[in-house]
Amino acid sequence: MNILIVSQHYYPEQFRINDISFELAKRGHKVTVLTGLPNYPEGKIYDGYQNKQNRNQIVNGVHIIRTSLIGRGKSLLTFGINYAWFAIAGKQKAKTLHEDFDVIFSYQTSPVSMVWPAIEVKNRQNIPLVLYCLDQWPISITTGPFSKGTLAYSFFWRLSVDTYNKADRILITSKSFENYFNKELKLSTEKYGLDYWPQYAEDIYQNTVQNINGTYDVLYAGNIGPAADVEVIVKAAEYLKEHKNIHFHIVGDGVNRQNCEQMAINAGLDNITFYGSHKVDEMKQYYDLADAFLITMKDNEVVNYTLPAKMQSYMLAGKTIIGAINGETKRVIQDADCGYCGPSGDAHRLAENILKASEDEQDTYGRGKNARMYYHSHFDKEKLLDELEKIFQEEIDRKKIGK
């Protein structure tokens, strides 16, 4: 197949679409990616991609075409400019693509308007568009300054429904998404499929080792943004500061990182270390260090629907998972019997669960084994890629017979 992937975020940014595209290329497909300029999460265009550098690249057999982009910065205004810029400039760039593709795969994070360049190619070439929804719109904007019932929300509701309606098939990362699409957006499963296609983890996470150093090391790896609620981890570290055998490790970056670091300084904590952002191929050292993984998110309708991508990485690594999180993630932790989970925002309960896990090494080993078993049963990479190829082919065949 000749596959066009449209994603605002792509290599060298650290998103799972990188691995998906590389694996599709390994399987013999011709893969082209239309994307923007890398700037996530810092908000500044990466070195080597400014002044029209690297607008066309070949990486691991994938042809990358980049449109111009303004960095997302740190403010709501610059976020908005960044989002609109890719939607408009990407659509213009799409008009210059003359290659005949078989199918388009849109990797839709936020905002939903990042799908517009894919719609442009779909309309021009009359080929199927498979939309992979990782962030539900417009409900995702309620994690920020907008709420339901506002004019802004109504505007984005219409924009979102119109965009999703342009897809031939929609894949969802969480089973809970189906209810939202059916009831809130009035988009039926019968018409759009709404197939559950969960994320998988990169292979690097399956070879982690068990760290034995006399310290119980707990790791949070991922974005440090408003929804992630890493602040609750800092508060838990403060509760446990007298337990010298427990140490917290925070790997990642985001708009709330500075606030979290300042909280730790103000509390005089020496049991927590911040490492900043690292590439996927650099993460093994931190996963090896960990005795348990932490996952936290704010209590929010949007967040509760989702299963953060780090869950699959944690589960494949095969260690205990300790959460302060509600919804889909809590359900998976309980179903897999792979850790402990308290309510979102409950630092005291999080501290209690970390302490409980640290006091039972055998229990920790068993729950880690359960995590890996659950991963292979539900998120196996090769099975999911086989399924994705099948979906692409089904849509290509359906388009050919005019259905």
Short mmCIF file of C-alpha atoms in Angstrom, two decimals:
data_model
loop_
_atom_site.label_atom_id
_atom_site.label_comp_id
_atom_site.label_asym_id
_atom_site.label_seq_id
_atom_site.Cartn_x
_atom_site.Cartn_y
_atom_site.Cartn_z
CA MET A 1 0.00 0.00 0.00
CA ASN A 2 0.98 3.60 -0.58
CA ILE A 3 0.08 5.27 2.73
CA LEU A 4 -0.07 8.98 3.54
CA ILE A 5 0.11 9.78 7.25
CA VAL A 6 -0.97 13.24 8.39
CA SER A 7 0.12 14.27 11.88
CA GLN A 8 1.01 17.67 13.28
CA HIS A 9 3.55 15.97 15.55
CA TYR A 10 6.22 13.63 14.26
CA TYR A 11 9.87 12.62 14.57
CA PRO A 12 12.06 13.86 16.21
CA GLU A 13 9.18 14.70 18.55
CA GLN A 14 8.37 11.72 20.74
CA PHE A 15 4.99 10.42 19.62
CA ARG A 16 3.96 6.84 18.95
CA ILE A 17 3.11 7.64 15.34
CA ASN A 18 6.87 7.48 14.75
CA ASP A 19 6.99 3.78 15.54
CA ILE A 20 3.74 3.05 13.68
CA SER A 21 5.08 4.65 10.49
CA PHE A 22 8.49 2.99 10.76
CA GLU A 23 6.89 -0.42 11.30
CA LEU A 24 4.56 0.02 8.32
CA ALA A 25 7.59 0.86 6.18
CA LYS A 26 9.38 -2.26 7.48
CA ARG A 27 6.37 -4.29 6.37
CA GLY A 28 6.94 -3.18 2.80
CA HIS A 29 4.47 -0.31 2.51
CA LYS A 30 5.39 3.00 0.97
CA VAL A 31 4.90 5.58 3.71
CA THR A 32 4.82 9.37 3.43
CA VAL A 33 4.23 11.66 6.41
CA LEU A 34 2.89 15.20 6.12
CA THR A 35 3.74 17.03 9.32
CA GLY A 36 4.87 20.33 10.83
CA LEU A 37 8.15 21.47 12.35
CA PRO A 38 9.18 19.80 15.61
CA ASN A 39 8.61 22.03 18.66
CA TYR A 40 6.90 19.83 21.28
CA PRO A 41 7.00 20.04 24.28
CA GLU A 42 9.30 23.05 24.72
CA GLY A 43 7.30 25.18 22.27
CA LYS A 44 10.34 26.28 20.23
CA ILE A 45 11.28 24.98 16.78
CA TYR A 46 14.10 22.45 17.17
CA ASP A 47 17.61 23.27 16.01
CA GLY A 48 18.16 21.97 12.49
CA TYR A 49 14.58 22.66 11.41
CA GLN A 50 14.66 26.42 11.17
CA ASN A 51 15.22 28.51 8.03
CA LYS A 52 13.66 25.86 5.76
CA GLN A 53 16.04 23.14 6.95
CA ASN A 54 14.99 19.48 6.68
CA ARG A 55 11.64 20.17 5.05
CA ASN A 56 12.05 16.89 3.13
CA GLN A 57 13.67 13.91 4.81
CA ILE A 58 13.89 10.14 4.63
CA VAL A 59 14.03 8.51 8.08
CA ASN A 60 13.88 4.72 8.48
CA GLY A 61 12.38 4.40 5.04
CA VAL A 62 9.66 6.99 5.64
CA HIS A 63 9.43 10.12 3.45
CA ILE A 64 8.76 13.15 5.67
CA ILE A 65 7.31 16.34 4.20
CA ARG A 66 7.15 19.31 6.56
CA THR A 67 5.07 22.44 6.27
CA SER A 68 5.98 25.75 7.89
CA LEU A 69 4.93 26.19 11.50
CA ILE A 70 5.10 28.65 14.39
CA GLY A 71 6.20 27.10 17.68
CA ARG A 72 3.44 26.50 20.22
CA GLY A 73 5.17 28.57 22.90
CA LYS A 74 3.76 28.61 26.42
CA SER A 75 0.68 30.82 26.20
CA LEU A 76 -2.90 30.17 25.11
CA LEU A 77 -2.44 32.68 22.27
CA THR A 78 0.65 30.98 20.85
CA PHE A 79 -1.02 27.57 21.19
CA GLY A 80 -3.92 28.87 19.11
CA ILE A 81 -1.62 30.31 16.45
CA ASN A 82 0.32 27.04 16.30
CA TYR A 83 -2.86 25.01 15.88
CA ALA A 84 -4.36 27.25 13.20
CA TRP A 85 -1.05 27.53 11.36
CA PHE A 86 -0.71 23.79 10.81
CA ALA A 87 -4.34 23.39 9.76
CA ILE A 88 -4.06 26.14 7.13
CA ALA A 89 -0.44 25.77 5.99
CA GLY A 90 -0.77 21.98 6.05
CA LYS A 91 -3.82 22.18 3.83
CA GLN A 92 -1.90 24.32 1.35
CA LYS A 93 1.03 21.89 1.42
CA ALA A 94 -1.40 19.02 0.81
CA LYS A 95 -2.40 20.64 -2.48
CA THR A 96 1.19 20.19 -3.71
CA LEU A 97 1.20 16.42 -3.13
CA HIS A 98 0.82 14.82 -6.55
CA GLU A 99 1.65 11.24 -5.65
CA ASP A 100 -1.23 8.75 -5.89
CA PHE A 101 -1.87 7.37 -2.42
CA ASP A 102 -4.09 4.40 -1.54
CA VAL A 103 -5.18 5.49 1.93
CA ILE A 104 -4.71 8.35 4.41
CA PHE A 105 -4.09 7.77 8.09
CA SER A 106 -4.65 10.84 10.26
CA TYR A 107 -3.05 10.67 13.72
CA GLN A 108 -5.36 13.07 15.56
CA THR A 109 -4.14 14.50 18.82
CA SER A 110 -5.11 18.08 19.64
CA PRO A 111 -6.49 20.02 17.90
CA VAL A 112 -8.99 18.26 15.64
CA SER A 113 -8.19 20.79 12.90
CA MET A 114 -4.90 18.96 12.29
CA VAL A 115 -7.03 16.57 10.20
CA TRP A 116 -7.78 19.27 7.59
CA PRO A 117 -4.73 18.56 5.39
CA ALA A 118 -5.80 14.91 5.29
CA ILE A 119 -9.31 15.92 4.22
CA GLU A 120 -7.81 18.01 1.43
CA VAL A 121 -5.96 14.99 0.01
CA LYS A 122 -9.01 12.74 0.48
CA ASN A 123 -11.19 15.11 -1.55
CA ARG A 124 -8.63 15.65 -4.29
CA GLN A 125 -7.74 11.99 -4.79
CA ASN A 126 -11.03 10.35 -3.73
CA ILE A 127 -9.29 7.92 -1.39
CA PRO A 128 -10.30 6.70 2.08
CA LEU A 129 -9.40 8.60 5.24
CA VAL A 130 -8.88 6.58 8.41
CA LEU A 131 -8.85 8.91 11.41
CA TYR A 132 -7.12 7.75 14.60
CA CYS A 133 -8.59 9.70 17.52
CA LEU A 134 -6.34 10.11 20.55
CA ASP A 135 -7.94 13.34 21.86
CA GLN A 136 -11.72 13.76 21.75
CA TRP A 137 -12.89 17.10 20.50
CA PRO A 138 -14.40 19.41 21.55
CA ILE A 139 -14.54 17.92 25.06
CA SER A 140 -10.72 18.12 25.23
CA ILE A 141 -10.85 21.92 25.46
CA THR A 142 -12.63 21.67 28.83
CA THR A 143 -9.28 20.72 30.39
CA GLY A 144 -8.25 24.31 29.62
CA PRO A 145 -10.01 27.66 29.91
CA PHE A 146 -13.18 26.70 28.00
CA SER A 147 -16.20 24.96 29.45
CA LYS A 148 -19.40 23.45 28.12
CA GLY A 149 -22.16 25.93 27.42
CA THR A 150 -19.85 28.70 26.21
CA LEU A 151 -19.89 30.15 22.72
CA ALA A 152 -16.35 28.87 22.19
CA TYR A 153 -17.42 25.34 23.04
CA SER A 154 -20.38 25.54 20.66
CA PHE A 155 -18.10 26.75 17.88
CA PHE A 156 -15.61 23.93 18.41
CA TRP A 157 -18.46 21.40 18.68
CA ARG A 158 -19.64 22.28 15.17
CA LEU A 159 -16.07 22.33 13.85
CA SER A 160 -15.33 18.93 15.42
CA VAL A 161 -18.48 17.22 14.16
CA ASP A 162 -17.85 18.56 10.65
CA THR A 163 -14.24 17.31 10.73
CA TYR A 164 -15.07 13.84 12.06
CA ASN A 165 -17.83 13.55 9.46
CA LYS A 166 -15.21 13.76 6.72
CA ALA A 167 -13.54 10.52 7.86
CA ASP A 168 -14.42 7.19 6.28
CA ARG A 169 -13.53 5.29 9.43
CA ILE A 170 -12.62 6.36 12.94
CA LEU A 171 -10.34 4.40 15.25
CA ILE A 172 -10.44 5.09 18.99
CA THR A 173 -7.78 4.53 21.66
CA SER A 174 -10.23 3.91 24.50
CA LYS A 175 -13.45 1.92 24.56
CA SER A 176 -15.03 4.79 26.47
CA PHE A 177 -14.69 7.05 23.42
CA GLU A 178 -17.51 5.22 21.63
CA ASN A 179 -20.13 6.48 24.04
CA TYR A 180 -18.93 10.07 23.57
CA PHE A 181 -19.04 9.87 19.78
CA ASN A 182 -22.49 8.27 19.80
CA LYS A 183 -24.20 10.45 22.39
CA GLU A 184 -22.38 13.78 22.35
CA LEU A 185 -21.38 14.09 18.70
CA LYS A 186 -24.19 11.98 17.21
CA LEU A 187 -21.67 10.03 15.13
CA SER A 188 -22.82 6.42 14.84
CA THR A 189 -20.71 3.31 15.25
CA GLU A 190 -22.52 1.81 12.26
CA LYS A 191 -21.31 4.56 9.92
CA TYR A 192 -17.80 5.24 11.21
CA GLY A 193 -16.80 1.91 12.75
CA LEU A 194 -15.38 3.50 15.90
CA ASP A 195 -13.04 0.54 16.09
CA TYR A 196 -11.08 0.15 19.31
CA TRP A 197 -7.43 0.23 18.28
CA PRO A 198 -5.38 0.83 21.44
CA GLN A 199 -1.85 2.11 21.49
CA TYR A 200 1.07 -0.26 21.90
CA ALA A 201 4.53 0.31 23.36
CA GLU A 202 7.83 0.50 21.52
CA ASP A 203 9.99 -2.65 21.72
CA ILE A 204 12.62 -0.92 23.86
CA TYR A 205 10.42 -1.24 26.95
CA GLN A 206 10.24 -5.04 26.94
CA ASN A 207 13.86 -5.57 27.99
CA THR A 208 13.89 -3.68 31.29
CA VAL A 209 15.69 -5.24 34.24
CA GLN A 210 14.88 -5.31 37.94
CA ASN A 211 16.85 -2.70 39.86
CA ILE A 212 18.37 -3.79 43.18
CA ASN A 213 20.05 -0.91 44.99
CA GLY A 214 18.46 -0.79 48.43
CA THR A 215 16.15 2.06 47.43
CA TYR A 216 12.54 1.81 46.32
CA ASP A 217 12.56 3.94 43.17
CA VAL A 218 9.27 5.17 41.70
CA LEU A 219 9.22 6.70 38.22
CA TYR A 220 6.89 9.09 36.43
CA ALA A 221 7.66 9.38 32.71
CA GLY A 222 5.74 11.69 30.41
CA ASN A 223 4.37 15.13 29.83
CA ILE A 224 4.24 17.50 32.81
CA GLY A 225 1.18 19.48 31.78
CA PRO A 226 -1.96 20.72 33.55
CA ALA A 227 -3.95 17.51 33.03
CA ALA A 228 -1.11 15.22 34.16
CA ASP A 229 -1.26 16.50 37.75
CA VAL A 230 2.38 15.75 38.53
CA GLU A 231 1.86 18.11 41.48
CA VAL A 232 0.14 15.27 43.32
CA ILE A 233 3.36 13.25 43.04
CA VAL A 234 5.36 16.09 44.62
CA LYS A 235 2.83 16.23 47.47
CA ALA A 236 3.13 12.45 47.96
CA ALA A 237 6.91 12.82 48.06
CA GLU A 238 6.46 15.37 50.84
CA TYR A 239 4.33 12.92 52.82
CA LEU A 240 7.07 10.30 52.44
CA LYS A 241 10.13 12.49 52.97
CA GLU A 242 11.02 10.69 56.22
CA HIS A 243 11.14 7.34 54.40
CA LYS A 244 14.71 7.58 53.16
CA ASN A 245 14.48 4.31 51.23
CA ILE A 246 11.91 5.76 48.78
CA HIS A 247 12.95 8.06 45.95
CA PHE A 248 10.86 9.74 43.23
CA HIS A 249 12.11 10.17 39.66
CA ILE A 250 10.33 12.50 37.21
CA VAL A 251 11.33 12.18 33.54
CA GLY A 252 9.63 14.58 31.15
CA ASP A 253 8.89 18.20 30.38
CA GLY A 254 5.91 20.47 29.97
CA VAL A 255 4.36 23.76 31.00
CA ASN A 256 3.96 22.68 34.65
CA ARG A 257 7.47 21.36 35.16
CA GLN A 258 8.83 24.58 36.65
CA ASN A 259 5.93 24.76 39.10
CA CYS A 260 6.51 21.17 40.22
CA GLU A 261 10.22 21.75 40.71
CA GLN A 262 9.51 24.89 42.71
CA MET A 263 7.05 22.97 44.91
CA ALA A 264 9.79 20.45 45.69
CA ILE A 265 12.28 23.21 46.50
CA ASN A 266 9.80 25.03 48.74
CA ALA A 267 9.11 21.80 50.64
CA GLY A 268 12.82 21.10 51.02
CA LEU A 269 12.53 17.69 49.37
CA ASP A 270 15.65 15.67 48.66
CA ASN A 271 13.73 12.52 47.73
CA ILE A 272 12.68 13.66 44.25
CA THR A 273 14.74 14.21 41.09
CA PHE A 274 13.69 15.88 37.83
CA TYR A 275 15.52 14.78 34.67
CA GLY A 276 13.83 16.73 31.88
CA SER A 277 12.75 15.31 28.54
CA HIS A 278 14.51 12.37 26.88
CA LYS A 279 14.12 10.49 23.61
CA VAL A 280 12.45 7.08 23.57
CA ASP A 281 15.75 5.30 22.93
CA GLU A 282 17.19 6.96 26.05
CA MET A 283 14.37 5.85 28.35
CA LYS A 284 15.55 2.33 29.11
CA GLN A 285 18.00 3.52 31.77
CA TYR A 286 15.15 5.13 33.72
CA TYR A 287 12.80 2.18 33.30
CA ASP A 288 15.60 -0.09 34.53
CA LEU A 289 16.04 2.13 37.59
CA ALA A 290 12.37 1.96 38.57
CA ASP A 291 10.85 -0.48 41.02
CA ALA A 292 7.39 0.92 40.24
CA PHE A 293 5.78 3.35 37.84
CA LEU A 294 3.51 6.29 38.64
CA ILE A 295 0.53 7.47 36.63
CA THR A 296 -1.51 10.52 37.62
CA MET A 297 -4.15 12.65 35.94
CA LYS A 298 -6.69 15.22 37.05
CA ASP A 299 -10.29 14.16 37.63
CA ASN A 300 -11.88 15.36 34.41
CA GLU A 301 -14.50 13.97 32.05
CA VAL A 302 -12.00 13.96 29.19
CA VAL A 303 -9.15 12.43 31.13
CA ASN A 304 -11.35 9.73 32.59
CA TYR A 305 -12.23 8.54 29.10
CA THR A 306 -8.60 8.12 28.05
CA LEU A 307 -5.89 5.52 28.53
CA PRO A 308 -2.57 7.45 28.47
CA ALA A 309 0.08 5.96 26.19
CA LYS A 310 2.50 5.58 29.09
CA MET A 311 0.30 2.80 30.48
CA GLN A 312 1.30 0.46 27.65
CA SER A 313 4.99 1.29 28.14
CA TYR A 314 4.69 0.68 31.87
CA MET A 315 2.88 -2.63 31.39
CA LEU A 316 5.33 -3.98 28.82
CA ALA A 317 8.19 -3.10 31.18
CA GLY A 318 6.61 -5.45 33.71
CA LYS A 319 6.69 -3.55 36.99
CA THR A 320 4.08 -2.43 39.49
CA ILE A 321 1.95 0.55 38.47
CA ILE A 322 0.74 2.97 41.14
CA GLY A 323 -1.88 5.52 40.20
CA ALA A 324 -3.81 8.52 41.40
CA ILE A 325 -6.25 8.44 38.54
CA ASN A 326 -9.89 7.66 37.74
CA GLY A 327 -11.77 6.23 34.78
CA GLU A 328 -10.36 3.97 32.07
CA THR A 329 -6.85 3.78 33.51
CA LYS A 330 -8.12 2.77 36.95
CA ARG A 331 -10.22 0.05 35.30
CA VAL A 332 -7.21 -1.36 33.44
CA ILE A 333 -5.02 -1.40 36.58
CA GLN A 334 -7.76 -3.27 38.44
CA ASP A 335 -8.53 -5.68 35.59
CA ALA A 336 -4.86 -6.52 35.16
CA ASP A 337 -4.22 -6.69 38.93
CA CYS A 338 -0.94 -4.92 38.20
CA GLY A 339 -0.75 -2.32 40.96
CA TYR A 340 -2.54 0.10 43.23
CA CYS A 341 -4.84 2.94 42.32
CA GLY A 342 -6.35 5.71 44.40
CA PRO A 343 -8.53 8.66 43.37
CA SER A 344 -7.22 11.46 41.18
CA GLY A 345 -5.63 14.24 43.20
CA ASP A 346 -5.38 12.21 46.43
CA ALA A 347 -1.72 12.64 47.41
CA HIS A 348 -2.19 10.99 50.79
CA ARG A 349 -3.64 7.84 49.22
CA LEU A 350 -0.90 7.85 46.60
CA ALA A 351 1.74 8.00 49.34
CA GLU A 352 0.05 5.16 51.22
CA ASN A 353 0.02 2.97 48.10
CA ILE A 354 3.68 3.68 47.35
CA LEU A 355 4.59 2.77 50.91
CA LYS A 356 2.49 -0.41 50.73
CA ALA A 357 4.16 -1.47 47.50
CA SER A 358 7.64 -0.74 48.84
CA GLU A 359 7.10 -3.07 51.80
CA ASP A 360 6.22 -6.17 49.77
CA GLU A 361 8.86 -7.14 47.20
CA GLN A 362 7.16 -10.41 46.24
CA ASP A 363 3.87 -8.63 45.72
CA THR A 364 5.66 -6.07 43.55
CA TYR A 365 7.17 -8.80 41.37
CA GLY A 366 3.83 -10.55 40.95
CA ARG A 367 1.98 -7.40 39.94
CA GLY A 368 4.68 -6.55 37.43
CA LYS A 369 4.31 -9.99 35.89
CA ASN A 370 0.54 -9.45 35.68
CA ALA A 371 1.11 -6.13 33.90
CA ARG A 372 3.23 -7.73 31.19
CA MET A 373 0.80 -10.62 30.72
CA TYR A 374 -2.10 -8.17 30.33
CA TYR A 375 -0.09 -6.13 27.83
CA HIS A 376 0.55 -9.13 25.59
CA SER A 377 -3.11 -10.14 25.78
CA HIS A 378 -4.52 -6.70 24.92
CA PHE A 379 -1.83 -4.49 23.34
CA ASP A 380 0.45 -6.81 21.37
CA LYS A 381 2.24 -4.75 18.75
CA GLU A 382 2.28 -7.24 15.88
CA LYS A 383 -1.39 -8.13 16.28
CA LEU A 384 -2.38 -4.48 16.31
CA LEU A 385 -0.32 -3.69 13.20
CA ASP A 386 -1.89 -6.67 11.43
CA GLU A 387 -5.30 -5.27 12.36
CA LEU A 388 -4.37 -1.79 11.11
CA GLU A 389 -3.28 -3.17 7.73
CA LYS A 390 -6.57 -5.06 7.51
CA ILE A 391 -8.55 -1.88 8.24
CA PHE A 392 -6.65 0.04 5.57
CA GLN A 393 -7.30 -2.67 3.00
CA GLU A 394 -10.99 -2.87 3.89
CA GLU A 395 -11.39 0.87 3.32
CA ILE A 396 -9.47 0.76 0.04
CA ASP A 397 -11.66 -2.10 -1.21
CA ARG A 398 -14.84 -0.34 -0.04
CA LYS A 399 -13.87 2.81 -1.89
CA LYS A 400 -13.21 0.84 -5.08
CA ILE A 401 -16.70 -0.65 -5.12
CA GLY A 402 -18.27 2.68 -4.24
CA LYS A 403 -19.66 1.85 -0.80
#
